[in-house]
Tab-separated table of C-alpha atoms in Angstrom:
chain	number	residue	atom	x	y	z
A	1	LEU	CA	0.000	0.000	0.000
A	2	ILE	CA	1.303	3.428	-0.980
A	3	GLY	CA	-0.550	6.472	0.266
A	4	PRO	CA	-0.257	9.918	1.849
A	5	ASP	CA	0.394	10.024	5.588
A	6	ARG	CA	-0.757	13.641	5.866
A	7	ALA	CA	-2.853	16.129	3.894
A	8	VAL	CA	-1.818	16.444	0.233
A	9	PHE	CA	-3.369	18.690	-2.406
A	10	ALA	CA	-5.275	16.794	-5.100
A	11	HIS	CA	-3.031	18.054	-7.916
A	12	SER	CA	0.133	16.761	-6.226
A	13	ASN	CA	-1.637	13.515	-5.393
A	14	MET	CA	-2.601	13.060	-9.056
A	15	ILE	CA	0.970	13.668	-10.294
A	16	TYR	CA	2.345	11.186	-7.756
A	17	ASN	CA	-0.159	8.484	-8.681
A	18	MET	CA	0.351	8.979	-12.421
A	19	ALA	CA	4.116	8.546	-11.985
A	20	ILE	CA	3.548	5.260	-10.153
A	21	LEU	CA	1.086	4.030	-12.791
A	22	LEU	CA	3.595	4.768	-15.559
A	23	LYS	CA	6.093	2.475	-13.842
A	24	PHE	CA	3.464	-0.239	-13.471
A	25	THR	CA	2.719	-0.146	-17.202
A	26	ASP	CA	6.363	-0.068	-18.329
A	27	GLN	CA	6.816	-3.460	-20.024
A	28	SER	CA	10.600	-3.294	-19.642
A	29	LEU	CA	10.256	-3.290	-15.836
A	30	GLN	CA	7.929	-6.280	-15.544
A	31	GLY	CA	9.615	-9.114	-13.703
A	32	ILE	CA	12.221	-6.884	-12.035
A	33	LEU	CA	10.117	-4.086	-10.492
A	34	ARG	CA	10.095	-3.974	-6.687
A	35	PHE	CA	7.806	-1.976	-4.402
A	36	GLY	CA	10.691	0.250	-3.351
A	37	ASP	CA	11.313	1.162	-7.011
A	38	LEU	CA	7.945	2.902	-7.088
A	39	MET	CA	9.236	5.482	-4.622
A	40	ILE	CA	12.508	6.211	-6.474
A	41	PRO	CA	13.147	8.659	-8.014
A	42	GLN	CA	10.763	10.857	-6.083
A	43	PRO	CA	7.925	11.652	-8.519
A	44	LEU	CA	7.216	15.222	-7.372
A	45	GLY	CA	10.752	16.425	-6.763
A	46	ASN	CA	9.742	18.565	-3.784
A	47	SER	CA	8.781	18.308	-0.124
A	48	ASN	CA	5.423	16.730	-0.980
A	49	ASP	CA	7.287	13.481	-1.781
A	50	MET	CA	7.916	13.122	1.955
A	51	LYS	CA	4.169	12.952	2.579
A	52	PHE	CA	3.811	9.545	0.867
A	53	THR	CA	4.623	6.277	2.621
A	54	LEU	CA	5.068	2.681	1.475
A	55	LEU	CA	3.477	0.203	3.880
A	56	GLY	CA	5.219	-2.999	2.841
A	57	ASP	CA	8.547	-4.620	2.023
A	58	PRO	CA	10.438	-2.381	-0.452
A	59	ALA	CA	12.509	-5.382	-1.627
A	60	LEU	CA	9.434	-7.431	-2.586
A	61	LYS	CA	9.103	-7.995	-6.343
A	62	ILE	CA	5.804	-7.073	-7.966
A	63	ARG	CA	4.295	-10.025	-9.802
A	64	PHE	CA	2.686	-9.537	-13.213
A	65	PRO	CA	0.565	-12.095	-15.135
A	66	GLU	CA	2.709	-14.321	-17.340
A	67	PHE	CA	0.488	-14.429	-20.455
A	68	ASN	CA	-1.885	-12.232	-22.452
A	69	VAL	CA	-5.634	-12.653	-22.893
A	70	ASN	CA	-6.640	-11.620	-26.429
A	71	THR	CA	-10.165	-10.879	-27.660
A	72	THR	CA	-10.446	-12.511	-31.104
A	73	MET	CA	-14.095	-12.558	-32.268
A	74	LEU	CA	-17.404	-10.855	-31.475
A	75	ASN	CA	-20.720	-12.294	-32.684
A	76	GLY	CA	-18.915	-14.387	-35.288
A	77	ILE	CA	-16.873	-11.471	-36.689
A	78	ASP	CA	-13.114	-11.078	-36.336
A	79	ILE	CA	-12.587	-8.424	-33.663
A	80	GLU	CA	-10.374	-6.318	-35.951
A	81	ASP	CA	-13.159	-6.238	-38.572
A	82	PHE	CA	-15.999	-5.465	-36.151
A	83	SER	CA	-17.188	-1.906	-36.836
A	84	ASP	CA	-20.824	-1.818	-35.680
A	85	THR	CA	-21.966	0.356	-32.788
A	86	ILE	CA	-23.186	-1.860	-29.948
A	87	PRO	CA	-26.505	-0.693	-28.455
A	88	PRO	CA	-27.600	-1.364	-24.861
A	89	GLY	CA	-29.404	-4.685	-24.440
A	90	SER	CA	-27.177	-6.423	-27.003
A	91	PHE	CA	-26.279	-10.095	-26.830
A	92	LEU	CA	-22.520	-10.591	-27.186
A	93	LYS	CA	-20.821	-13.848	-28.117
A	94	ILE	CA	-17.122	-13.341	-27.446
A	95	LYS	CA	-14.193	-15.577	-28.333
A	96	GLY	CA	-10.636	-15.203	-27.111
A	97	LYS	CA	-7.339	-16.947	-26.486
A	98	ILE	CA	-4.348	-17.058	-24.148
A	99	THR	CA	-1.090	-16.085	-25.850
A	100	ASN	CA	2.597	-15.710	-25.116
A	101	LYS	CA	3.592	-12.105	-24.368
A	102	ASP	CA	6.752	-12.308	-26.468
A	103	ASP	CA	5.688	-13.964	-29.729
A	104	GLY	CA	1.863	-14.102	-29.524
A	105	SER	CA	1.750	-17.898	-29.810
A	106	LEU	CA	-1.336	-19.749	-28.554
A	107	GLN	CA	-0.804	-21.421	-25.163
A	108	THR	CA	-2.390	-24.801	-25.903
A	109	ASP	CA	-1.386	-26.169	-22.487
A	110	PHE	CA	-3.390	-23.477	-20.651
A	111	ASN	CA	-6.584	-24.996	-19.203
A	112	GLY	CA	-8.459	-23.057	-16.545
A	113	ASN	CA	-10.931	-20.209	-16.134
A	114	VAL	CA	-11.239	-16.731	-17.601
A	115	TYR	CA	-13.090	-13.823	-15.992
A	116	LEU	CA	-14.516	-10.800	-17.789
A	117	LYS	CA	-15.610	-7.342	-16.701
A	118	ILE	CA	-17.129	-5.018	-19.303
A	119	TYR	CA	-16.845	-1.361	-18.327
A	120	ALA	CA	-19.135	1.423	-19.556
A	121	PRO	CA	-17.542	4.210	-21.645
A	122	PRO	CA	-15.231	6.516	-19.666
A	123	THR	CA	-16.437	9.702	-18.019
A	124	MET	CA	-14.607	12.881	-17.005
A	125	ARG	CA	-14.299	13.926	-13.374
A	126	SER	CA	-12.779	17.047	-11.862
A	127	THR	CA	-10.995	17.851	-8.627
A	128	LEU	CA	-12.382	20.704	-6.526
A	129	GLY	CA	-9.422	23.046	-6.987
A	130	ASN	CA	-9.407	24.118	-3.348
A	131	ASN	CA	-7.179	26.958	-2.104
A	132	GLY	CA	-6.364	28.188	-5.590
A	133	ASN	CA	-4.972	24.866	-6.813
A	134	PRO	CA	-5.554	24.045	-10.497
A	135	VAL	CA	-8.569	21.905	-11.331
A	136	ALA	CA	-7.498	18.514	-12.677
A	137	GLU	CA	-9.622	16.726	-15.283
A	138	VAL	CA	-9.381	12.948	-14.991
A	139	GLU	CA	-10.842	10.335	-17.353
A	140	VAL	CA	-12.317	7.480	-15.323
A	141	GLN	CA	-13.648	4.135	-16.566
A	142	ASP	CA	-14.842	2.295	-13.469
A	143	SER	CA	-18.544	1.520	-14.040
A	144	VAL	CA	-18.985	-2.237	-14.595
A	145	LEU	CA	-21.871	-3.144	-16.919
A	146	VAL	CA	-21.443	-6.925	-17.053
A	147	GLU	CA	-19.343	-9.660	-15.464
A	148	GLY	CA	-18.874	-13.151	-16.843
A	149	THR	CA	-16.777	-16.290	-16.596
A	150	ALA	CA	-15.910	-19.141	-18.952
A	151	THR	CA	-13.725	-22.238	-19.165
A	152	VAL	CA	-10.432	-22.079	-21.051
A	153	GLU	CA	-9.572	-25.246	-22.987
A	154	ARG	CA	-6.249	-25.559	-24.789
A	155	GLY	CA	-5.782	-21.813	-24.591
A	156	GLU	CA	-9.136	-20.824	-26.135
A	157	PHE	CA	-12.520	-19.834	-24.729
A	158	GLU	CA	-15.995	-18.600	-25.648
A	159	MET	CA	-18.404	-16.543	-23.547
A	160	GLN	CA	-21.923	-15.120	-23.923
A	161	VAL	CA	-23.165	-12.034	-22.075
A	162	VAL	CA	-26.056	-9.584	-22.408
A	163	LEU	CA	-25.506	-5.863	-21.873
A	164	PRO	CA	-28.005	-4.010	-19.649
A	165	ALA	CA	-30.874	-2.440	-21.598
A	166	LYS	CA	-30.320	1.103	-20.312
A	167	TYR	CA	-30.281	4.193	-22.520
A	168	TYR	CA	-26.826	5.766	-22.969
A	169	GLU	CA	-26.984	9.253	-24.485
A	170	ASN	CA	-23.223	9.666	-24.859
A	171	PHE	CA	-21.451	7.234	-27.142
A	172	GLY	CA	-18.051	5.870	-26.196
A	173	ASN	CA	-15.829	2.800	-26.151
A	174	LEU	CA	-16.497	-0.167	-23.911
A	175	LYS	CA	-13.574	-1.802	-22.138
A	176	LEU	CA	-13.387	-5.599	-21.990
A	177	SER	CA	-11.067	-6.430	-19.080
A	178	TRP	CA	-9.831	-10.041	-18.818
A	179	TYR	CA	-8.125	-12.165	-16.176
A	180	ALA	CA	-7.426	-15.902	-16.534
A	181	GLU	CA	-5.834	-18.495	-14.243
A	182	ASN	CA	-5.195	-22.227	-14.221
A	183	GLY	CA	-3.999	-22.758	-10.651
A	184	VAL	CA	-0.335	-22.466	-11.670
A	185	THR	CA	0.000	-19.280	-13.697
A	186	ASP	CA	-2.242	-16.503	-15.010
A	187	ALA	CA	-2.933	-14.043	-17.826
A	188	ASN	CA	-4.577	-10.675	-18.334
A	189	GLY	CA	-5.551	-8.259	-21.074
A	190	TYR	CA	-8.160	-5.828	-22.321
A	191	TYR	CA	-9.858	-4.575	-25.483
A	192	ASN	CA	-11.329	-1.065	-25.721
A	193	GLN	CA	-12.225	-0.430	-29.365
A	194	LEU	CA	-15.962	-1.272	-29.278
A	195	MET	CA	-18.297	1.713	-29.726
A	196	PHE	CA	-21.342	1.627	-27.429
A	197	GLY	CA	-24.403	3.773	-26.763
A	198	GLY	CA	-27.826	4.929	-27.889
A	199	GLU	CA	-31.286	3.428	-27.537
A	200	PRO	CA	-31.679	-0.107	-26.162
A	201	THR	CA	-32.468	-2.707	-28.784
A	202	ALA	CA	-34.497	-5.879	-28.581
A	203	ILE	CA	-32.680	-7.416	-31.535
A	204	ALA	CA	-28.915	-7.715	-31.362
A	205	GLU	CA	-28.607	-9.388	-34.745
A	206	GLY	CA	-31.943	-9.884	-36.433
A	207	ASN	CA	-33.599	-11.457	-39.449
A	208	GLU	CA	-37.169	-12.059	-40.615
A	209	PHE	CA	-37.531	-15.178	-38.468
A	210	LEU	CA	-36.576	-13.364	-35.269
A	211	ASP	CA	-38.937	-10.473	-36.015
A	212	HIS	CA	-41.888	-12.867	-35.597
A	213	VAL	CA	-40.835	-14.511	-32.326
A	214	LYS	CA	-43.227	-13.829	-29.440
A	215	VAL	CA	-42.761	-14.543	-25.726
A	216	TYR	CA	-45.563	-14.625	-23.132
A	217	PRO	CA	-46.341	-14.175	-20.339
A	218	THR	CA	-43.446	-11.792	-19.752
A	219	ALA	CA	-44.191	-12.041	-16.022
A	220	PHE	CA	-43.981	-15.753	-15.178
A	221	SER	CA	-43.621	-18.156	-12.276
A	222	ASP	CA	-42.631	-21.522	-13.788
A	223	TYR	CA	-43.397	-21.644	-17.526
A	224	LEU	CA	-42.787	-19.435	-20.560
A	225	ASN	CA	-44.584	-19.727	-23.900
A	226	ILE	CA	-42.451	-18.994	-26.956
A	227	GLU	CA	-44.194	-18.621	-30.302
A	228	LEU	CA	-41.935	-19.443	-33.243
A	229	PRO	CA	-42.425	-19.341	-37.019
A	230	GLU	CA	-41.746	-22.598	-38.827
A	231	THR	CA	-38.037	-23.377	-38.930
A	232	GLY	CA	-35.808	-26.388	-39.267
A	233	GLN	CA	-33.054	-24.645	-37.354
A	234	SER	CA	-31.908	-25.442	-33.850
A	235	VAL	CA	-33.067	-22.795	-31.380
A	236	THR	CA	-31.186	-22.009	-28.164
A	237	TYR	CA	-32.820	-20.232	-25.236
A	238	ARG	CA	-30.588	-18.481	-22.715
A	239	ILE	CA	-31.626	-16.497	-19.646
A	240	TYR	CA	-29.363	-13.815	-18.155
A	241	ASN	CA	-29.678	-11.882	-14.932
A	242	THR	CA	-29.444	-8.084	-14.785
A	243	VAL	CA	-25.629	-8.116	-14.579
A	244	GLY	CA	-25.326	-10.258	-17.711
A	245	MET	CA	-24.563	-13.637	-16.112
A	246	GLU	CA	-26.132	-16.674	-17.796
A	247	VAL	CA	-28.397	-18.479	-15.312
A	248	TYR	CA	-30.218	-20.945	-17.600
A	249	SER	CA	-29.969	-22.372	-21.120
A	250	THR	CA	-31.644	-25.076	-23.193
A	251	LYS	CA	-31.799	-26.118	-26.859
A	252	SER	CA	-34.778	-27.012	-29.029
A	253	ARG	CA	-35.485	-28.157	-32.596
A	254	TYR	CA	-39.108	-27.062	-32.442
A	255	SER	CA	-40.651	-26.925	-35.940
A	256	GLY	CA	-42.976	-23.997	-35.279
A	257	GLY	CA	-45.964	-22.899	-33.223
A	258	VAL	CA	-46.020	-22.342	-29.483
A	259	GLU	CA	-43.422	-24.089	-27.351
A	260	GLN	CA	-43.763	-24.121	-23.586
A	261	ILE	CA	-40.517	-24.323	-21.642
A	262	HIS	CA	-40.198	-25.029	-17.955
A	263	ILE	CA	-37.895	-22.625	-16.132
A	264	PRO	CA	-36.145	-23.888	-12.983
A	265	VAL	CA	-36.543	-21.921	-9.796
A	266	LEU	CA	-35.033	-18.452	-10.133
A	267	SER	CA	-34.990	-15.578	-7.687
A	268	LYS	CA	-37.707	-12.993	-8.137
A	269	GLY	CA	-36.723	-10.171	-10.459
A	270	MET	CA	-36.047	-9.130	-14.038
A	271	TYR	CA	-34.128	-11.279	-16.539
A	272	ILE	CA	-33.218	-11.223	-20.232
A	273	LEU	CA	-34.358	-14.133	-22.418
A	274	ASN	CA	-32.153	-14.576	-25.483
A	275	VAL	CA	-33.620	-16.547	-28.416
A	276	ASN	CA	-30.733	-17.608	-30.634
A	277	ILE	CA	-30.551	-19.287	-34.048
A	278	ALA	CA	-27.638	-19.690	-36.446
A	279	LYS	CA	-28.287	-16.357	-38.191
A	280	GLY	CA	-28.982	-14.141	-35.213
A	281	SER	CA	-30.555	-13.636	-31.820
A	282	ARG	CA	-33.236	-11.575	-30.101
A	283	ASN	CA	-33.605	-10.463	-26.486
A	284	PHE	CA	-36.795	-10.191	-24.416
A	285	LYS	CA	-37.274	-8.742	-20.957
A	286	ILE	CA	-39.009	-11.214	-18.631
A	287	PHE	CA	-39.911	-11.026	-14.952
A	288	ARG	CA	-39.967	-13.903	-12.448
A	289	TYR	CA	-42.528	-13.353	-9.664
């Protein structure tokens, strides 16, 4: 823990913290950086440096994850080719892999779990500028929209999440933050080039079939009725809670008409039902009472 042991003006505090963060993100220091190195040289270069204290062993090396987590595909599209704006309420099918930090090679011997946090677009915050100090503008991205987890097999994984259906007036980039572990070593990474915002949508990736799907009653206790047009395609139903975690899924090859599905006991509250076929998916708000 590094922190001030007496009152420090916000501007000096910001400069000190930014200097420490720059050391943390310096790739050349990973593997050799110690806690004491964060205090040297003194970031501020004045008496305010004496107001910060390290509570810990200065000789202790700081451990960084050994591998990278890379986002590779989104809704069946290569992540580098994905250019659509993602609206609130969207269903996301994400693929990724664990790679070597030096050469980018797939780590086929990595089997474990991967954890995801999707952050809302960044916002600007300001310090108060007390006692004539300059006001500092800081970009902050700390609002978590969705959390998820998946199994990593031979270095690769796939995950499905649903974004909250809340209106976002200001458009901005989401941040997908990853951490993976297998009990022996770990990996981390992020991707922040996905534009997000606007009106919530009921159809994340639609077609004529999905336009005619109906779900009732939307407030249910044990059973849901799903009305489908005729199709020979396999249909997957997934239910997500309000933070985007999958809580139920089942598959069907129903040929058309009304299918009644039994839903296991869920806590009371709102959920998102995702109806998925090979060519797209559609989300419905449902409520368990």
